[in-house]
C-alpha cells in the first residue's frame, strides 16, 4: 500500500504490511487510531484511493486475471472496492484497468452497486497505471466529478481484506512523512524504489495478516473460506408466536449455539410487522432458519423470502435460507409430507436468481425427549454445514435430519 | 528444508523454497531430476528425514498446534508423513514431538498406518529438536531399527505438499555442498545461521509454490481446498451391463465430463468380478457414482460399498459414493420411491465409520430427450458439488435432480 499527494503524482511507498499486532499492543494501537480518526474528523483531509487492477494474473495458473476471479460467485476486486467504500473518509476511488477489461469493470460496478468509483485506463507498467490514476485525480479530467485530494492511498486490487485502521495508519504516515520522486518507468518493487530514491521519506506501515495479497490459486481458496467464515457469524431463527413452536425453536437455537461455535444465534417472529427483522437485515445477517412445527406448509418461508428480496441484502453475498419443518415421522412418514415440500424446488429456483439460496430441512419430532435432542443435533449439523460451506449445488434440496 | 549428514549432527540450511519453475525451465529441470534420480538409484545413498513437529502454532489463532489441525478430518502432519513415505529412497523418518504430544502422534501413526516412522522427544528450541532427531539417527539409539544415513533431510512438519523432485534437489545439493556448524542453541532462521557461519557451504534450493508453510488459519483453509481438489481428479461411474442402463450411464458420464472440467471420468461394471475396479481403487480414485436405472433398489450400491470397505482405500481420504437412481417422475412420483431409498441413511451411518461418505441422488428420467439432458445436467451439478466440496454434513442425504 502506498500513499502520497497527487499533485506531485509521486506517492511514497508504504510497503506491503508484514505482520499483525496482538494483545496490549493492539489495544494501545486501537486507542491511538481512534484518536487519529477523531483528528481526521476534526480537520478533514481530502483522501482518495487509486487501485491498479491491470494485471493479468499469470502466477495464478488460471486464465482469468486474478482481480476478476470469483469468490462466492463475485469478482475479487468487488470485495476490495467494498472494503474501501466502507471507509467514509475516502472520497473517491479510482480503478485503473486495461482497455479490454473496461466493460467488465463497468458491469461489476453496476451489478454490485459500488459508489464513488471512477475508471481510468491502465498504462504499460504498474507504475504507469498508478501514474494515470493519480493524473486523473490531479487534473480533474473526469468531468469534475472528482475532488482534488491531499492524500492518495494506492492499494492493490488483489488485497481484499484491508481494514480501516490500516488505511488510517497509512494516511497518518503519509501526512507526516510527505512524498517524493520515484521511478515510474522501470520500477518493480515500490518499497525498494522509495528507499533508493527517498529513503528519509519512505515509511513501512505495519499491517495485519489479513492484508495479504491474492497471488496463487491457493490464495483464492483461502479468500473464499475467509469470506464464508465472515458471513457465517450470525444466524437468525424465524418462528411464529405459538407457544409450542416457540418451545421447539428455542431448543433448536440452543443446539445451534453449541454446534455453530462462536456464532451469534438470534430469534425473531415474522408477525411483528418485521420491524426487528429489518434491523437484523440492516446489521447484515446472511443466514436465516425458518421454523415450522408439524406442518409442511411453506407460507412463513415465502413471507421471509419476500422480505429478503425487498431488502437487497443479497446483492453482495448469497443469503442462505433453511426452511425447517418439524414432523413426527412416526405419525406421518416423511415421504407423505414430501409432495407438498417439493414446491421448495420451484421457490428455490426463483429466489436463486436474486442470490438467495433456499433449502428445505425435515427434522424428526418424536415424543421422546432424548430422541428429540438427537434429531435436533442432526438438524443443527446439517444447518451448520449449509451455512458454513455455502454450497450452491445444493440449492432447492430437501434434506432430512 | 535443510539437509546434512547426521554424523556431525549439523545440517546445511537449504532454505525455504521461494518460487516455482515454468515451461521450458520445468521440462529441462524434470529431465535433470530424472537423471539424478537414476543416479541415486545406481549408487543408493542412505537418506533419512527429520521432521521437527514440536511447535505450538500460536500465530494460527487456534488452540491446537498447527501440525495437528485437521484437514478433511485428518491431522496436517499425517499429510506431510504421507508425502515423505511416498519417496521410496527415504529409508527412515524421525518425527520430533513434545512429550505431551507423544501419545497423540502415536495414535496418528497407527490410525493412518504410517510406515518407517520413529518418534523422538523435542528439545526446548527448534534447533535442539532437530539435534535430538539427528542424534537418534547417528547413535542408532532406537533399538537398532534405524540405519545410519549419509544424508538427512530436515523438513517442516507443516509443509504438507512437498514433492519428490524437490527432495531430490535437496539431497543432490547436500551431496555436493556438504555441511557445516551451526548454532543449535540460539538460532532462529536457519538460512541466516548457515550463511553467517558457513556461507560457502549453504545453498538455497529453489522450490515450488506448493511447498509453502501452513502458518495462518487461512493456510489451513487453502490446504484443505488443495487436498479436496487433488482427490476430485477422477470419478468412476459404476453401472451394470444391461444395454439400457449402459446408455444412461454413458449420457451421465458425458455430462459429468463437461461439468467436472479436467476431471477423468471412467466407467466400470461391478459384475466383472471387480477386477478392473480393483485397479481403479489401486490407482487411488476417491469418487464413485453407482448408476441404477428405474429402480430404488440399493443392492448394487451395497456391493460397491463392500468392495470399498475391503480395499482400505478410505484410510487416508474420505471416499465419496453417490447412489444415483434414474426414475421417471411422471410414472412414479419421487416421494413414493423414497420409502425404499430412505434405507440409504442407515447404510450411510454405517460406512461413515470407515470414512466412506454415501449420498443418494434421484435423477428424473423423462421420455423427452431435451428434458433428460436438463435433468442429467442438474444431476451432474449435484454430483460435482458433492465430490468437490466433500461436505460431511450431507452424508446420508437423498438429493433430487
mmCIF file of C-alpha atoms in Angstrom, chain A residues 18-20 22 58-61 209-212 216-219 221-222 224-226 228-229 329 333-336 338-339 342 345 349 361 378 381-382 385-386 389-394 396-401, chain B residues 18-20 22 58-61 209-212 216-219 221-222 224-226 228-229 329 333-336 338-339 342 345 349 361 378 381-382 385-386 389-394 396-401:
data_model
loop_
_atom_site.group_PDB
_atom_site.id
_atom_site.type_symbol
_atom_site.label_atom_id
_atom_site.label_comp_id
_atom_site.label_asym_id
_atom_site.label_seq_id
_atom_site.Cartn_x
_atom_site.Cartn_y
_atom_site.Cartn_z
ATOM 1 C CA UNK A 18 4.082 -7.563 7.200
ATOM 2 C CA UNK A 19 2.632 -8.873 10.400
ATOM 3 C CA UNK A 20 -0.154 -8.446 12.898
ATOM 4 C CA UNK A 22 -1.506 -8.654 19.458
ATOM 5 C CA UNK A 58 -0.101 -15.277 -14.709
ATOM 6 C CA UNK A 59 1.165 -16.793 -11.434
ATOM 7 C CA UNK A 60 -2.371 -17.847 -10.568
ATOM 8 C CA UNK A 61 -2.424 -20.602 -13.169
ATOM 9 C CA UNK A 209 -2.040 -10.950 8.447
ATOM 10 C CA UNK A 210 -5.398 -10.402 6.720
ATOM 11 C CA UNK A 211 -3.894 -7.841 4.363
ATOM 12 C CA UNK A 212 -2.131 -10.488 2.309
ATOM 13 C CA UNK A 216 -1.636 -18.086 -6.127
ATOM 14 C CA UNK A 217 -4.671 -20.273 -6.657
ATOM 15 C CA UNK A 218 -4.409 -21.368 -3.011
ATOM 16 C CA UNK A 219 -4.924 -17.716 -2.017
ATOM 17 C CA UNK A 221 -9.261 -20.791 -1.895
ATOM 18 C CA UNK A 222 -8.216 -19.093 1.328
ATOM 19 C CA UNK A 224 -13.263 -17.803 -0.291
ATOM 20 C CA UNK A 225 -13.019 -19.616 3.038
ATOM 21 C CA UNK A 226 -12.415 -16.336 4.876
ATOM 22 C CA UNK A 228 -17.577 -17.819 4.054
ATOM 23 C CA UNK A 229 -16.444 -17.626 7.670
ATOM 24 C CA UNK A 329 -42.030 -39.304 11.414
ATOM 25 C CA UNK A 333 -43.730 -40.929 7.258
ATOM 26 C CA UNK A 334 -41.618 -38.135 5.743
ATOM 27 C CA UNK A 335 -42.287 -39.370 2.211
ATOM 28 C CA UNK A 336 -46.004 -38.486 2.584
ATOM 29 C CA UNK A 338 -42.769 -34.509 0.793
ATOM 30 C CA UNK A 339 -45.240 -33.966 -2.005
ATOM 31 C CA UNK A 342 -41.358 -30.486 -3.250
ATOM 32 C CA UNK A 345 -37.524 -26.665 -5.529
ATOM 33 C CA UNK A 349 -35.018 -21.765 -8.450
ATOM 34 C CA UNK A 361 -34.930 -29.498 6.088
ATOM 35 C CA UNK A 378 -28.608 -33.878 13.461
ATOM 36 C CA UNK A 381 -25.226 -30.260 11.957
ATOM 37 C CA UNK A 382 -26.963 -30.008 8.583
ATOM 38 C CA UNK A 385 -22.950 -27.289 7.141
ATOM 39 C CA UNK A 386 -25.327 -25.448 4.749
ATOM 40 C CA UNK A 389 -19.987 -24.446 3.286
ATOM 41 C CA UNK A 390 -22.499 -22.344 1.298
ATOM 42 C CA UNK A 391 -22.654 -24.947 -1.453
ATOM 43 C CA UNK A 392 -24.656 -23.568 -4.384
ATOM 44 C CA UNK A 393 -25.083 -27.063 -5.861
ATOM 45 C CA UNK A 394 -27.478 -27.945 -3.033
ATOM 46 C CA UNK A 396 -33.531 -26.389 -3.652
ATOM 47 C CA UNK A 397 -32.749 -29.696 -1.946
ATOM 48 C CA UNK A 398 -34.908 -31.162 0.760
ATOM 49 C CA UNK A 399 -32.724 -32.659 3.476
ATOM 50 C CA UNK A 400 -33.688 -34.931 6.342
ATOM 51 C CA UNK A 401 -32.316 -34.912 9.880
ATOM 52 C CA UNK B 18 10.886 -19.487 -2.907
ATOM 53 C CA UNK B 19 9.217 -19.771 -6.270
ATOM 54 C CA UNK B 20 8.138 -22.223 -8.952
ATOM 55 C CA UNK B 22 7.701 -22.820 -15.584
ATOM 56 C CA UNK B 58 0.445 -19.540 18.283
ATOM 57 C CA UNK B 59 0.201 -17.497 15.068
ATOM 58 C CA UNK B 60 -2.623 -19.719 13.863
ATOM 59 C CA UNK B 61 -5.102 -18.298 16.342
ATOM 60 C CA UNK B 209 4.695 -22.581 -4.798
ATOM 61 C CA UNK B 210 3.097 -25.728 -3.351
ATOM 62 C CA UNK B 211 5.852 -26.067 -0.765
ATOM 63 C CA UNK B 212 4.531 -23.185 1.309
ATOM 64 C CA UNK B 216 -2.051 -18.785 9.471
ATOM 65 C CA UNK B 217 -5.613 -20.030 9.661
ATOM 66 C CA UNK B 218 -6.079 -19.039 6.018
ATOM 67 C CA UNK B 219 -3.306 -21.514 5.130
ATOM 68 C CA UNK B 221 -8.299 -23.298 4.538
ATOM 69 C CA UNK B 222 -6.058 -23.270 1.472
ATOM 70 C CA UNK B 224 -7.991 -28.220 2.738
ATOM 71 C CA UNK B 225 -9.085 -26.826 -0.632
ATOM 72 C CA UNK B 226 -5.916 -28.128 -2.286
ATOM 73 C CA UNK B 228 -10.139 -31.536 -1.929
ATOM 74 C CA UNK B 229 -9.054 -30.570 -5.433
ATOM 75 C CA UNK B 329 -41.067 -38.876 -12.007
ATOM 76 C CA UNK B 333 -43.684 -39.511 -8.061
ATOM 77 C CA UNK B 334 -40.327 -39.446 -6.264
ATOM 78 C CA UNK B 335 -41.991 -39.446 -2.854
ATOM 79 C CA UNK B 336 -43.371 -42.963 -3.492
ATOM 80 C CA UNK B 338 -38.404 -42.663 -1.308
ATOM 81 C CA UNK B 339 -39.581 -45.116 1.298
ATOM 82 C CA UNK B 342 -34.626 -43.998 2.997
ATOM 83 C CA UNK B 345 -29.486 -43.167 5.700
ATOM 84 C CA UNK B 349 -24.284 -44.059 9.000
ATOM 85 C CA UNK B 361 -29.422 -38.930 -5.772
ATOM 86 C CA UNK B 378 -28.806 -30.953 -12.784
ATOM 87 C CA UNK B 381 -24.037 -30.326 -10.890
ATOM 88 C CA UNK B 382 -25.079 -32.038 -7.650
ATOM 89 C CA UNK B 385 -20.691 -30.381 -5.793
ATOM 90 C CA UNK B 386 -20.726 -33.475 -3.529
ATOM 91 C CA UNK B 389 -16.982 -29.746 -1.605
ATOM 92 C CA UNK B 390 -16.855 -33.087 0.252
ATOM 93 C CA UNK B 391 -19.269 -31.830 2.858
ATOM 94 C CA UNK B 392 -19.530 -34.370 5.686
ATOM 95 C CA UNK B 393 -22.752 -32.771 6.976
ATOM 96 C CA UNK B 394 -24.613 -34.111 3.949
ATOM 97 C CA UNK B 396 -26.853 -39.987 4.168
ATOM 98 C CA UNK B 397 -28.978 -37.364 2.395
ATOM 99 C CA UNK B 398 -31.199 -38.182 -0.537
ATOM 100 C CA UNK B 399 -30.949 -35.421 -3.127
ATOM 101 C CA UNK B 400 -33.131 -34.793 -6.154
ATOM 102 C CA UNK B 401 -32.059 -33.526 -9.580
#
